[in-house]
Tab-separated table of C-alpha atoms in Angstrom:
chain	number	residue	atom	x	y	z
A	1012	UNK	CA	-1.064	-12.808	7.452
A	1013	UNK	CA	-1.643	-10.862	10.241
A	1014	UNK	CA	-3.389	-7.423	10.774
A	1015	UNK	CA	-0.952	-5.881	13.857
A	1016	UNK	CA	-2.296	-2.922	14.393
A	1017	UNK	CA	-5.988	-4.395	16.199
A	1018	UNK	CA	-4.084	-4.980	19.177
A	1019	UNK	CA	-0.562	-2.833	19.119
A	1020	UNK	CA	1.154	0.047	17.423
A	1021	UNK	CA	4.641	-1.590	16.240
A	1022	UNK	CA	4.998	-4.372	13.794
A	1023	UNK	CA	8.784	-5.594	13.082
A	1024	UNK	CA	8.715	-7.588	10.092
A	1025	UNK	CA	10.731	-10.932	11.476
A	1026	UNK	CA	12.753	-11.570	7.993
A	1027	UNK	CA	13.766	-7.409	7.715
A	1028	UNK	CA	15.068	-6.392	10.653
A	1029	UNK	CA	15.779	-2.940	9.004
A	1030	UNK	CA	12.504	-2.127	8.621
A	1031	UNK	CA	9.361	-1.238	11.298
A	1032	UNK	CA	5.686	-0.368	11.108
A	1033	UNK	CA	4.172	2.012	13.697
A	1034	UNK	CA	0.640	2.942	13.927
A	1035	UNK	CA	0.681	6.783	15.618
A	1036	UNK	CA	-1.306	10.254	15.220
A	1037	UNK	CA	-3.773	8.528	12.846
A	1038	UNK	CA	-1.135	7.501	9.901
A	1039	UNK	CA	0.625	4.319	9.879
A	1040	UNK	CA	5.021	4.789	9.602
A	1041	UNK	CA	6.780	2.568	7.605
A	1042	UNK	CA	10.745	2.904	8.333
A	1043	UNK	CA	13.671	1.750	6.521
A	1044	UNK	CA	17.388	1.769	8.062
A	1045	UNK	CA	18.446	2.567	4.373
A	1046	UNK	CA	17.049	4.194	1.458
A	1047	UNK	CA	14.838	2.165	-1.130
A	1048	UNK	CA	14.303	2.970	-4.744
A	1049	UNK	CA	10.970	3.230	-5.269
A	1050	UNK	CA	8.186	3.432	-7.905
A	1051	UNK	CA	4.578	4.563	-7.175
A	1052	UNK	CA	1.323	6.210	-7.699
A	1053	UNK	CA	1.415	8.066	-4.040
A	1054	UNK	CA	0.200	11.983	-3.463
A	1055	UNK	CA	3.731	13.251	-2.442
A	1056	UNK	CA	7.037	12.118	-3.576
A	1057	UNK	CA	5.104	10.132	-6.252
A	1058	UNK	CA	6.501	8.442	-9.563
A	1059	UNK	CA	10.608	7.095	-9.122
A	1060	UNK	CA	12.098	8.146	-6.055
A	1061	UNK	CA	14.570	7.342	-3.073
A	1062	UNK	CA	12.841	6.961	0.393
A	1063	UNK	CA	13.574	6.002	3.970
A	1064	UNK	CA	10.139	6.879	5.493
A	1065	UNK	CA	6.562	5.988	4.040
A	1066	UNK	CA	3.150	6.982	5.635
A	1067	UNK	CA	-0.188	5.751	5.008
A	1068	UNK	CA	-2.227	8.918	6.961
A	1069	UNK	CA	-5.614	8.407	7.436
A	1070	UNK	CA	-8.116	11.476	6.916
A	1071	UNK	CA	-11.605	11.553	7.136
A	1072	UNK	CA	-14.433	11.349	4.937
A	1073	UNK	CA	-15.220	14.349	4.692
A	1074	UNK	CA	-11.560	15.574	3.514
A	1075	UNK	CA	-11.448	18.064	0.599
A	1076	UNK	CA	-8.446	20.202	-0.485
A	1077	UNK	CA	-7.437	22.603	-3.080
A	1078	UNK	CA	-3.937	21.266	-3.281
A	1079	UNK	CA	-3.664	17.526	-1.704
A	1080	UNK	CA	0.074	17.618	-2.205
A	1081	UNK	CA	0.864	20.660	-0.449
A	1082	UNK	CA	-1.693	19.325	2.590
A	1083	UNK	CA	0.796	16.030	2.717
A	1084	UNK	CA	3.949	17.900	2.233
A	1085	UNK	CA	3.048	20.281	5.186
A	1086	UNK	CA	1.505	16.991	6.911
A	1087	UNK	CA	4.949	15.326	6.833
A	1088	UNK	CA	7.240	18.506	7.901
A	1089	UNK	CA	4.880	18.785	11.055
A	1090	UNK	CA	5.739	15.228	11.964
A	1091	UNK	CA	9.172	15.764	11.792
A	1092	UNK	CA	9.856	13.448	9.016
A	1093	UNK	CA	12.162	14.201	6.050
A	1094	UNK	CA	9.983	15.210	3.169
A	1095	UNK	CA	12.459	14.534	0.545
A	1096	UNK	CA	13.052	11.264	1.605
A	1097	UNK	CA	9.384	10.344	2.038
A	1098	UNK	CA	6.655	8.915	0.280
A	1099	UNK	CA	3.290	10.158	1.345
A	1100	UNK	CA	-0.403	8.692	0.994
A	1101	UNK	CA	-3.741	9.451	2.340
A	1102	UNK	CA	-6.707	7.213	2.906
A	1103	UNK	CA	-10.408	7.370	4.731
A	1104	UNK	CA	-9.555	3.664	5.413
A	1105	UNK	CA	-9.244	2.193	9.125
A	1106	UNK	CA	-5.502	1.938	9.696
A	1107	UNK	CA	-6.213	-0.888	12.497
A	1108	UNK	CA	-7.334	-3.329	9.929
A	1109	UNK	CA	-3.991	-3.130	7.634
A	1110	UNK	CA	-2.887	-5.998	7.224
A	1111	UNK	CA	1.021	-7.268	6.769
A	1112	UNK	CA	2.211	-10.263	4.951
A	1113	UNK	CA	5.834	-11.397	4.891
A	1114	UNK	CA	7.945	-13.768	2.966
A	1115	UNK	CA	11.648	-15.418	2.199
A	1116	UNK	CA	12.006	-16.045	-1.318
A	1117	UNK	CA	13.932	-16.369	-4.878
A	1118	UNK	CA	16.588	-14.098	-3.546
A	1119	UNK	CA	14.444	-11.459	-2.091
A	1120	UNK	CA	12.993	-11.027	1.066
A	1121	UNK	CA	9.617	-9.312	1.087
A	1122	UNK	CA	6.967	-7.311	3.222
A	1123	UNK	CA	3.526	-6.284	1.781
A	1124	UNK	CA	1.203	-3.875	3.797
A	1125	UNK	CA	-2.256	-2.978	2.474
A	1126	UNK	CA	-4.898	-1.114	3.855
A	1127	UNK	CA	-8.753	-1.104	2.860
A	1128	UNK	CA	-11.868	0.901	2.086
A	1129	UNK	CA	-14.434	-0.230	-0.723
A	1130	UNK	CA	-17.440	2.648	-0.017
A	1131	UNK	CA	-16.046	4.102	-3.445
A	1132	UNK	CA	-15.711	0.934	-5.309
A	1133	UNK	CA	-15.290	1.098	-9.156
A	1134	UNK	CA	-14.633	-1.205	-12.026
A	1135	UNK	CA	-11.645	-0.210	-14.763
A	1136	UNK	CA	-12.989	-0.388	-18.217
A	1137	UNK	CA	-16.533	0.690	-17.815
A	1138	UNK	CA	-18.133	3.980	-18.069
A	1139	UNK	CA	-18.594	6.137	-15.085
A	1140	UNK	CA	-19.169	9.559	-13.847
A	1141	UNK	CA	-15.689	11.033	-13.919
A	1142	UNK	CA	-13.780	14.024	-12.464
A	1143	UNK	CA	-10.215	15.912	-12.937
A	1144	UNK	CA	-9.131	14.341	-9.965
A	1145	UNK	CA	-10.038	12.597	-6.962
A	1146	UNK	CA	-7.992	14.077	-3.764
A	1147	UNK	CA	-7.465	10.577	-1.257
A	1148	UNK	CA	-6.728	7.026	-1.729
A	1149	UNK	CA	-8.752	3.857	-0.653
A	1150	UNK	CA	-6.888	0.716	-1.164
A	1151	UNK	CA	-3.204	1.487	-0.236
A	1152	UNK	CA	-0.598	-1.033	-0.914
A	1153	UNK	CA	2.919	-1.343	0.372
A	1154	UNK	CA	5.498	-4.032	-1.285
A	1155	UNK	CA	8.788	-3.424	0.273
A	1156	UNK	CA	11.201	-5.978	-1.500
A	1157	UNK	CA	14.874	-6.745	-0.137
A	1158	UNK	CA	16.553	-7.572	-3.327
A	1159	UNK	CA	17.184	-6.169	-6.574
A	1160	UNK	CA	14.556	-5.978	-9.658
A	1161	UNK	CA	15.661	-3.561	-12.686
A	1162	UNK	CA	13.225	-0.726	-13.942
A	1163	UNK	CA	11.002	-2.664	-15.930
A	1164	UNK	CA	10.605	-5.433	-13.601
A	1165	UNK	CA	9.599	-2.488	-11.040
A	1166	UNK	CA	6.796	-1.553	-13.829
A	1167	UNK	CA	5.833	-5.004	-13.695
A	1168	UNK	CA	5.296	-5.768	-10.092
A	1169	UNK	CA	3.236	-2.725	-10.179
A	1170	UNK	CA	0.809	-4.443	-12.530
A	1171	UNK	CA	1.019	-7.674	-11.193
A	1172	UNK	CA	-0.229	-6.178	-7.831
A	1173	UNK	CA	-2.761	-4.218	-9.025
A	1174	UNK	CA	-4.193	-7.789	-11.114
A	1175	UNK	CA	-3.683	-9.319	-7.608
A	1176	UNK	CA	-5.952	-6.798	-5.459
A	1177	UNK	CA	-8.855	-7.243	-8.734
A	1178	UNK	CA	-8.932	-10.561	-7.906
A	1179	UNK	CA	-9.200	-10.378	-4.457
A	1180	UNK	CA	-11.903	-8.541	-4.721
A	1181	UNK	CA	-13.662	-10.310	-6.978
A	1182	UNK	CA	-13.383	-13.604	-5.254
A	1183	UNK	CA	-15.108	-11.100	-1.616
A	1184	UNK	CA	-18.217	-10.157	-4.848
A	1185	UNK	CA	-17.439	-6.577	-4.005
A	1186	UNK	CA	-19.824	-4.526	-6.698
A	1187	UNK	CA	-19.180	-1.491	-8.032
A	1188	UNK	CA	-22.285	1.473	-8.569
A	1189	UNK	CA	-23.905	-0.811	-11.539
A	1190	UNK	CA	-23.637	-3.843	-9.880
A	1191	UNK	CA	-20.559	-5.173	-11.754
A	1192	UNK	CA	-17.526	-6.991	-9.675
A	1193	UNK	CA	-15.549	-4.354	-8.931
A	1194	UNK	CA	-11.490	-4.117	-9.532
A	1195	UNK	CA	-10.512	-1.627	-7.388
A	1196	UNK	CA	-11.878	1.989	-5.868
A	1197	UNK	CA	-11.845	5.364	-7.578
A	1198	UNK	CA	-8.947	6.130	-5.397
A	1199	UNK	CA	-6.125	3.660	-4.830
A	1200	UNK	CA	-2.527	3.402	-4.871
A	1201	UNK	CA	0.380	1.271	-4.898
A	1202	UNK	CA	4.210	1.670	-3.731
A	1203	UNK	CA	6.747	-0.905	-4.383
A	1204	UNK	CA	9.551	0.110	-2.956
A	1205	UNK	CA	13.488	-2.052	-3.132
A	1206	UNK	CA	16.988	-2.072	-1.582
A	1207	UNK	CA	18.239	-3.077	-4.920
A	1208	UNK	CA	20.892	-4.755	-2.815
A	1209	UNK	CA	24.220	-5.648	-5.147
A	1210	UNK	CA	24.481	-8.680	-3.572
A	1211	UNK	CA	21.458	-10.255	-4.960
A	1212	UNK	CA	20.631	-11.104	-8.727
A	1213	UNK	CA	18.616	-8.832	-10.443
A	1214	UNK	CA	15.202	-10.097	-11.234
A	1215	UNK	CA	14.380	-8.675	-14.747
A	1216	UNK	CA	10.770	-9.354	-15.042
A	1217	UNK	CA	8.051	-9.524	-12.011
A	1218	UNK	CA	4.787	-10.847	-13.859
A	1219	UNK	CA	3.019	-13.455	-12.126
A	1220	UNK	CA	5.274	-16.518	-13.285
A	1221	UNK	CA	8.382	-15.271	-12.294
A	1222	UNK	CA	8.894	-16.319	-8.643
A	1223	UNK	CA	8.869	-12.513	-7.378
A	1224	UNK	CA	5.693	-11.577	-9.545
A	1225	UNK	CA	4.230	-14.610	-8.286
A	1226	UNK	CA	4.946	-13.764	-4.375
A	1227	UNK	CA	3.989	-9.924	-5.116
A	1228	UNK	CA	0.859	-11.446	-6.519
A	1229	UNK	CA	-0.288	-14.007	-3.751
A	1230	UNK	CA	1.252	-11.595	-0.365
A	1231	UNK	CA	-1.231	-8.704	-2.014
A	1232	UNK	CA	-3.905	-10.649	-2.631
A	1233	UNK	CA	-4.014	-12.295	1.167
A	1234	UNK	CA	-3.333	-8.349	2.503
A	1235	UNK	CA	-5.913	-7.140	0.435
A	1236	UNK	CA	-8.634	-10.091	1.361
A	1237	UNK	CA	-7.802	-9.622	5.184
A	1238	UNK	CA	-7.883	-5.710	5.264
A	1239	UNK	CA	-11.218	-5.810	2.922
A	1240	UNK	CA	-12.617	-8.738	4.675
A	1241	UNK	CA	-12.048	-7.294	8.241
A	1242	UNK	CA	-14.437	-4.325	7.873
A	1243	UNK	CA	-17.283	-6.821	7.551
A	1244	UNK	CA	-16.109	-8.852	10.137
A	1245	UNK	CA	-15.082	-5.641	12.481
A	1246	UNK	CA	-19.585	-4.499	11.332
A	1247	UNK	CA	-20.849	-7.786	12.505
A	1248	UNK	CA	-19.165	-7.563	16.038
A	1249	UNK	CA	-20.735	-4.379	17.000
């Protein structure tokens, strides 16, 4: 584990040379050589998709917006990068404390990025005050696989994260507005995004006993601990 972005603005994942992490103009850039199918709960280019360039941009805390889409789209096309071929997120998190995880495995090579905020923390399955819809997300996560998983198993690393970043938060006590352990914020999303490379076999399933479920599950757990765990540490230094 490592969280880059404290002390520089590039991160080159050692095991994928294709792809690179820059922290610039308050967004984090993650860039692949090659396009990567993707699946995903993120503001702009959101649901199945094909992307080369993913950003994590962070606004503030105050943000509001009549059309959060639109404000990424128009985000993106001012930084130059190709909207079409771009998945787009926003957060109030501090982009400094991502953290990046990286592992060889089962056939497949993987990176997982996740950055952090828990102000809005919440707790699935319990009643709430609710709204339409909430505009920016809180706990971003990145899994950006080398390999090849069909559609389902796509589905299923999806859930496996999410059951990852629960527990991680439940083993840090984060509470929720009642006082229950929370599972996540109002606001988070997920991206897993893979080469589906045709030289590797094609993982079918990706719960958390299947060796790729089981390193989705255990790289966003650790990035989720570090980049939650880092705000305290980041309040007690000051």
């Amino acid at each position: 584990m490592t969280q880059p972005f404290r002390t520089g603005s590039l991160y080159m994942p050692r095991i994928w040379p294709g792809l690179s992490i820059t922290h610039a103009d308050s967004h984090l850039l993650i860039r692949s050589d090659r396009a990567l199918q993707t699946v995903s709960s993120a503001l702009w280019n959101g649901g199945s998709a094909s992307a080369t360039h993913f950003v994590n941009w962070r606004v503030p805390l105050t943000y509001r917006s009549d059309d959060p889409v639109d404000m990424v789209g128009k985000q993106l096309d001012k930084w130059g990068y190709p909207v079409d071929k771009t998945i787009g997120l926003a957060t109030a998190a501090k982009l400094e404390l991502g953290s990046v995880i990286e592992e060889i495995g089962d056939e497949f090579d993987m990176v997982c990025l996740a950055t952090a905020g828990t102000g809005n923390s919440s707790r699935a399955g319990t009643r709430r005050k609710t709204f339409s819809a909430y505009q920016c997300c809180t706990i971003n996560v990145f899994i950006f696989i080398e390999g090849s998983l069909s559609p389902a198993a796509m589905i299923n690393g999806i859930i496996t994260a999410t059951e990852a970043k629960a527990a991680a938060l439940q083993d840090l006590a984060i509470h929720e507005e009642s006082g229950a352990i929370a599972t996540g914020t109002t606001t988070d999303s997920a991206v897993l995004a893979v080469s589906q490379n045709p030289q590797r076999p094609v993982h079918p399933f990706a719960g958390p006993a299947t060796t790729v479920g089981n390193a989705i599950g255990r790289l966003v757990y650790g990035a989720v601990y570090e980049a939650v765990s880092g705000q305290f540490q980041r309040e007690e230094s000051i």
